[in-house]
mmCIF file of C-alpha atoms in Angstrom:
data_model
loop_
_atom_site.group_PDB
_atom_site.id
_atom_site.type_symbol
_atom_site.label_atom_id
_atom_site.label_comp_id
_atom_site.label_asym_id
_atom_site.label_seq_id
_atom_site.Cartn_x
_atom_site.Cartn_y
_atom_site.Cartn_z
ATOM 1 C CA UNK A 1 -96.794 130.673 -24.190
ATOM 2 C CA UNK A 2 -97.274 129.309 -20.640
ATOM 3 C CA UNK A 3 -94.696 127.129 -18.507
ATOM 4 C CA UNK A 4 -95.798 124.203 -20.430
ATOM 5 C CA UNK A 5 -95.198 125.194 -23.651
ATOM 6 C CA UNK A 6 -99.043 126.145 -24.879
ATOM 7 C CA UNK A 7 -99.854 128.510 -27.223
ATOM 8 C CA UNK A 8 -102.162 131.646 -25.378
ATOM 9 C CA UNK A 9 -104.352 133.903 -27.018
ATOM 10 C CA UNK A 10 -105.682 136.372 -25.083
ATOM 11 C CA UNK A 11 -104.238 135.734 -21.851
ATOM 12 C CA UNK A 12 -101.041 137.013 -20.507
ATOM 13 C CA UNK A 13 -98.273 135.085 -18.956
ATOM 14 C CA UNK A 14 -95.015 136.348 -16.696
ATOM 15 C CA UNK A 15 -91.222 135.998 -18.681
ATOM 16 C CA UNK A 16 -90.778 133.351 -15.815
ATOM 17 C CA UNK A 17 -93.839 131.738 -17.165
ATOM 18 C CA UNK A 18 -92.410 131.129 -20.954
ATOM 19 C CA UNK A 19 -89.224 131.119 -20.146
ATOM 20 C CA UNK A 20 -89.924 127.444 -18.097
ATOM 21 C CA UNK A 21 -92.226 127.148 -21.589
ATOM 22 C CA UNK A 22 -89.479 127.482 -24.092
ATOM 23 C CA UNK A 23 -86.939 125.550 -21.350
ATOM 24 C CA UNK A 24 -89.869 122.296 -21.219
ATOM 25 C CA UNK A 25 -89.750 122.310 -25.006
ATOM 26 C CA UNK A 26 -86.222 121.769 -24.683
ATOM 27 C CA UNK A 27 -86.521 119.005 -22.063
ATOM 28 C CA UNK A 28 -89.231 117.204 -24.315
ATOM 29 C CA UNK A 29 -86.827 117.438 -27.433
ATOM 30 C CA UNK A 30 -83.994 115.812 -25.652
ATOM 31 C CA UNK A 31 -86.151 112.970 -24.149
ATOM 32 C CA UNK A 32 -87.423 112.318 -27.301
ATOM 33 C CA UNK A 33 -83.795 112.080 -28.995
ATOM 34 C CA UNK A 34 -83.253 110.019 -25.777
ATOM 35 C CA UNK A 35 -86.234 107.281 -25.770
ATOM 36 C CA UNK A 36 -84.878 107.027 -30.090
ATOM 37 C CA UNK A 37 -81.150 106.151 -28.910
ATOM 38 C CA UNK A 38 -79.529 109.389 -30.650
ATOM 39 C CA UNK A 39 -79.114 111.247 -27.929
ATOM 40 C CA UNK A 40 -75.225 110.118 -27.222
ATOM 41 C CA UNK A 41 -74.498 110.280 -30.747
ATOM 42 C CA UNK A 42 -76.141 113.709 -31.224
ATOM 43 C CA UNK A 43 -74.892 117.459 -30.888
ATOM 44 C CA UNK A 44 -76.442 119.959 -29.214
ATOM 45 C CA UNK A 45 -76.462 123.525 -29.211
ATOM 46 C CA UNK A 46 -78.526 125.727 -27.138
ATOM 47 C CA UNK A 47 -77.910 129.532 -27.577
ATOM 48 C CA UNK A 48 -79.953 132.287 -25.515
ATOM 49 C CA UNK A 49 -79.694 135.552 -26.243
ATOM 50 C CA UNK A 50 -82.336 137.585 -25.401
ATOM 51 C CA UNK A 51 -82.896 138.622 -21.745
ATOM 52 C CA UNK A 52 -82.333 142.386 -21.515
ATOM 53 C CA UNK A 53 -82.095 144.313 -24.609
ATOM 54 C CA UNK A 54 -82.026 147.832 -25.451
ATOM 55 C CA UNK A 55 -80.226 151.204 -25.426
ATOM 56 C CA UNK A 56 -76.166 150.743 -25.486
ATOM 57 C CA UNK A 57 -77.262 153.129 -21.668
ATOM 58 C CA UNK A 58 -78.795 149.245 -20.612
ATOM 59 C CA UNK A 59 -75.339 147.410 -21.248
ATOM 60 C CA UNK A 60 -74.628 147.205 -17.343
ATOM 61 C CA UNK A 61 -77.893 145.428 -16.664
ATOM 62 C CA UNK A 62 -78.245 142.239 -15.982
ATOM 63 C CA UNK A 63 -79.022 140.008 -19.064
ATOM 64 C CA UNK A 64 -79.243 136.207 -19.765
ATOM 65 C CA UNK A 65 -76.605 135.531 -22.942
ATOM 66 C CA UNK A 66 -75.915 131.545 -22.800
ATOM 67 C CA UNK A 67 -74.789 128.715 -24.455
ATOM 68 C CA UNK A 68 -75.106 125.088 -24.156
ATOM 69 C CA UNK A 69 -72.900 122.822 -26.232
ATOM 70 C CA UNK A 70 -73.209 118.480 -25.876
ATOM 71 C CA UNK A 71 -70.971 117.176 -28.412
ATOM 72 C CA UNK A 72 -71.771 114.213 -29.702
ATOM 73 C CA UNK A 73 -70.279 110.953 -27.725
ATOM 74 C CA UNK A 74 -69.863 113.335 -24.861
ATOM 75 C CA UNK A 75 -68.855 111.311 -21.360
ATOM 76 C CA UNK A 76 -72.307 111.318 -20.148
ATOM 77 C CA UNK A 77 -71.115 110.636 -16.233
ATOM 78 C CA UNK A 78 -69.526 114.390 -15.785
ATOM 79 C CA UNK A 79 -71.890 116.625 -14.800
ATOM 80 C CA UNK A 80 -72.983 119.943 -16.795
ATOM 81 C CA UNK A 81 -70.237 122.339 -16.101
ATOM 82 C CA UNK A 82 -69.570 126.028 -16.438
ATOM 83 C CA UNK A 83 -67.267 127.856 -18.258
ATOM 84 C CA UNK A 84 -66.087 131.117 -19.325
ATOM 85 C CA UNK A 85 -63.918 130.123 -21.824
ATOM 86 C CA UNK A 86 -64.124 133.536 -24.010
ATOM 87 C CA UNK A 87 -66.321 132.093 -27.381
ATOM 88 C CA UNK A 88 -69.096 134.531 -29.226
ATOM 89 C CA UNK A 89 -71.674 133.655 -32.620
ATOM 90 C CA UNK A 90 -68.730 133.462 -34.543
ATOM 91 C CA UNK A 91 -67.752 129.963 -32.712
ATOM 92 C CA UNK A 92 -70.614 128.234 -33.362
ATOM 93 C CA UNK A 93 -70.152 127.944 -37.256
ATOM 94 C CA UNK A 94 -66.838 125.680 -36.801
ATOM 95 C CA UNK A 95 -68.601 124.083 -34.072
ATOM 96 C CA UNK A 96 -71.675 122.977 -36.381
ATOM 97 C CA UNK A 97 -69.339 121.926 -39.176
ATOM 98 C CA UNK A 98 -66.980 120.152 -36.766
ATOM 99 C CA UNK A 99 -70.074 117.916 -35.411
ATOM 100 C CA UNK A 100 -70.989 117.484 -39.071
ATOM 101 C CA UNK A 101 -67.465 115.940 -40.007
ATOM 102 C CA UNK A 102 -66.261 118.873 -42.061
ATOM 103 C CA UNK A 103 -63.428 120.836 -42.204
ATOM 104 C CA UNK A 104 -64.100 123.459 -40.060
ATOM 105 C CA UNK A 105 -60.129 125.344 -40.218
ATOM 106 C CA UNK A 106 -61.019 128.052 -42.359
ATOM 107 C CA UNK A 107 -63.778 129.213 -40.382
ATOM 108 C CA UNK A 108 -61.745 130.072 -36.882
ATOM 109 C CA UNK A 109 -61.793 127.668 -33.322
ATOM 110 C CA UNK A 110 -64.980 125.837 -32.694
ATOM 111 C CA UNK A 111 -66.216 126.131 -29.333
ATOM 112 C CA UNK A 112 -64.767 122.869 -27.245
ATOM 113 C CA UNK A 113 -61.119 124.494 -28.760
ATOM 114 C CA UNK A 114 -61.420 127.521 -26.434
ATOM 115 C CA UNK A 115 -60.674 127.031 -22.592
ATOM 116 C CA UNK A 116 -61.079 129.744 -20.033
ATOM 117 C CA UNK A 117 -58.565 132.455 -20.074
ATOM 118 C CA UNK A 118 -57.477 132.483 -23.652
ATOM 119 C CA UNK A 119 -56.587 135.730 -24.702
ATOM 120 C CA UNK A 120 -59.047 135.997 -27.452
ATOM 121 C CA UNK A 121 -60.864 138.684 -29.518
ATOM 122 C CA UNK A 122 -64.471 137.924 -30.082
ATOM 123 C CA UNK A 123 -67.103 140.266 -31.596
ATOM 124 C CA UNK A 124 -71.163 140.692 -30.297
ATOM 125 C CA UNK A 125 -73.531 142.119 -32.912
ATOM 126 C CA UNK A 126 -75.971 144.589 -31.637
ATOM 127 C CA UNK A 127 -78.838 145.495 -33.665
ATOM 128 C CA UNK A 128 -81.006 148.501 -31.986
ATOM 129 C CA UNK A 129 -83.940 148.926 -34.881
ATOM 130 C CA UNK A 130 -87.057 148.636 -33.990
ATOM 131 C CA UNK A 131 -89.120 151.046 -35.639
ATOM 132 C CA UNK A 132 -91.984 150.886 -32.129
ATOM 133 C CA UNK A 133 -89.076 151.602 -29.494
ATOM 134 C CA UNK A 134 -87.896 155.176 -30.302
ATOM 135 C CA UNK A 135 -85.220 154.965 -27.108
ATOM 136 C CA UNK A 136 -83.433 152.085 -29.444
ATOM 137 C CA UNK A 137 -80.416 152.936 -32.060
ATOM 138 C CA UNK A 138 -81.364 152.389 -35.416
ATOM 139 C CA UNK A 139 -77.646 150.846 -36.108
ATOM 140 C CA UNK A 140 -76.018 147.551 -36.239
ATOM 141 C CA UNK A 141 -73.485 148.339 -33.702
ATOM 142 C CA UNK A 142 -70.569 145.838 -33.430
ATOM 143 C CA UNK A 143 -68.633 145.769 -30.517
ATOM 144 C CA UNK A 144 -64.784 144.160 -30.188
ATOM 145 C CA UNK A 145 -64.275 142.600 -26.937
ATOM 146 C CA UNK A 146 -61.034 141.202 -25.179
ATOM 147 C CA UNK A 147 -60.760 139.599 -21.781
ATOM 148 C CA UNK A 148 -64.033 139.258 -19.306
ATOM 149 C CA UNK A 149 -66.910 140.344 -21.215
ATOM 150 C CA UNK A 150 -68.673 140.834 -17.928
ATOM 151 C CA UNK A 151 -66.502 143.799 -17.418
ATOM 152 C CA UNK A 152 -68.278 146.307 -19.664
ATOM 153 C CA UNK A 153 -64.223 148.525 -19.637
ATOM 154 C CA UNK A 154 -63.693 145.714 -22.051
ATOM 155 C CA UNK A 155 -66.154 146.472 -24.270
ATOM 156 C CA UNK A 156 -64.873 148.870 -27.533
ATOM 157 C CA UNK A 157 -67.569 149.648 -30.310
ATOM 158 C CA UNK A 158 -65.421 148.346 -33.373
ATOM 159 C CA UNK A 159 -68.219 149.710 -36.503
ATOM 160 C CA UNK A 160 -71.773 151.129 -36.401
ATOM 161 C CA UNK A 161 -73.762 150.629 -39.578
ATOM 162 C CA UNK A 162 -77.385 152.613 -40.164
ATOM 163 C CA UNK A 163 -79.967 149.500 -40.457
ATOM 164 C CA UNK A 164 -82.377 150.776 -43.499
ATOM 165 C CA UNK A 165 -85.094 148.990 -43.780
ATOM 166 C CA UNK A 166 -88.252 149.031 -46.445
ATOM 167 C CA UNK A 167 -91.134 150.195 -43.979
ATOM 168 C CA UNK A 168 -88.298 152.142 -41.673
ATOM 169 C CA UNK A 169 -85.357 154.033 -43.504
ATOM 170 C CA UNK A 170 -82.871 154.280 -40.136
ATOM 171 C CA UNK A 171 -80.863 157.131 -42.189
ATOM 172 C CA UNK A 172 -83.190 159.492 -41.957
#
């Protein structure tokens, strides 16, 4: 896509170039949800997880993993702040219930219950297969991590599971 969200065939664009793409899309939804009067009364999650991907070797590089969570009747005055209250995939399913007005206790903390520097365990889920990229595991590795996942130290693989697949049998 290019920085305006268009479809191209043929021609190629820079990351930088769909990444403002995918970002405008974004923009447009929320204006829209805006000019209707929902946005106030509207959640809104935003995850980003690609970025730099690859061999458990690339773990040190830089890589975009975000989130970006508007609960509904937020105080719209505050600015956008940053956190690094210690949340992971597994937060966002009592987050979506919560903002649906279910019960969301038996599925762990949603995100707005975590604050920075809560000694939790959270898991990220790895997947490596790609049957084109030959320097990639073929596993669904799952790591365990406690305290600053920007320090890699705190990183510990917790299971690795062979991916098999149809078209590409990982276990062999």
């Amino acid at each position: 896509m290019d920085e305006n969200g268009n479809r191209i065939t043929g021609a190629e664009t820079t990351m930088y170039q769909q990444t403002k793409g995918n970002l405008n899309i974004i923009l447009k939804y929320i204006d829209e949800l805006k000019r209707l009067g929902l946005y106030d009364d509207t959640t809104l999650i935003i995850t980003a997880d690609h970025g730099w991907t690859g061999t458990l070797e690339r773990l040190d590089k830089p890589r975009l993993i975000s989130l970006f969570v508007k609960p509904k009747g937020a105080d719209l005055t505050k600015p956008l702040a940053l956190s690094d209250a210690p949340v992971c995939q597994d937060n966002i399913r009592p987050t979506i219930l919560r903002a649906l007005g279910i019960d969301s206790s038996a599925y762990g903390p949603a995100i707005e219950d975590i604050t920075e520097g809560d000694d939790v365990v959270r898991y990220f889920y790895m997947s490596g297969a790609n049957k084109f990229l030959t320097n990639r595991d073929t596993n669904l590795v799952t790591y365990e991590i406690r305290g600053d996942a920007k320090n890699f130290d705190n990183w510990l693989v917790h299971s690795v599971v062979p991916i098999k697949y149809p078209y590409y049998d990982a276990g062999s």
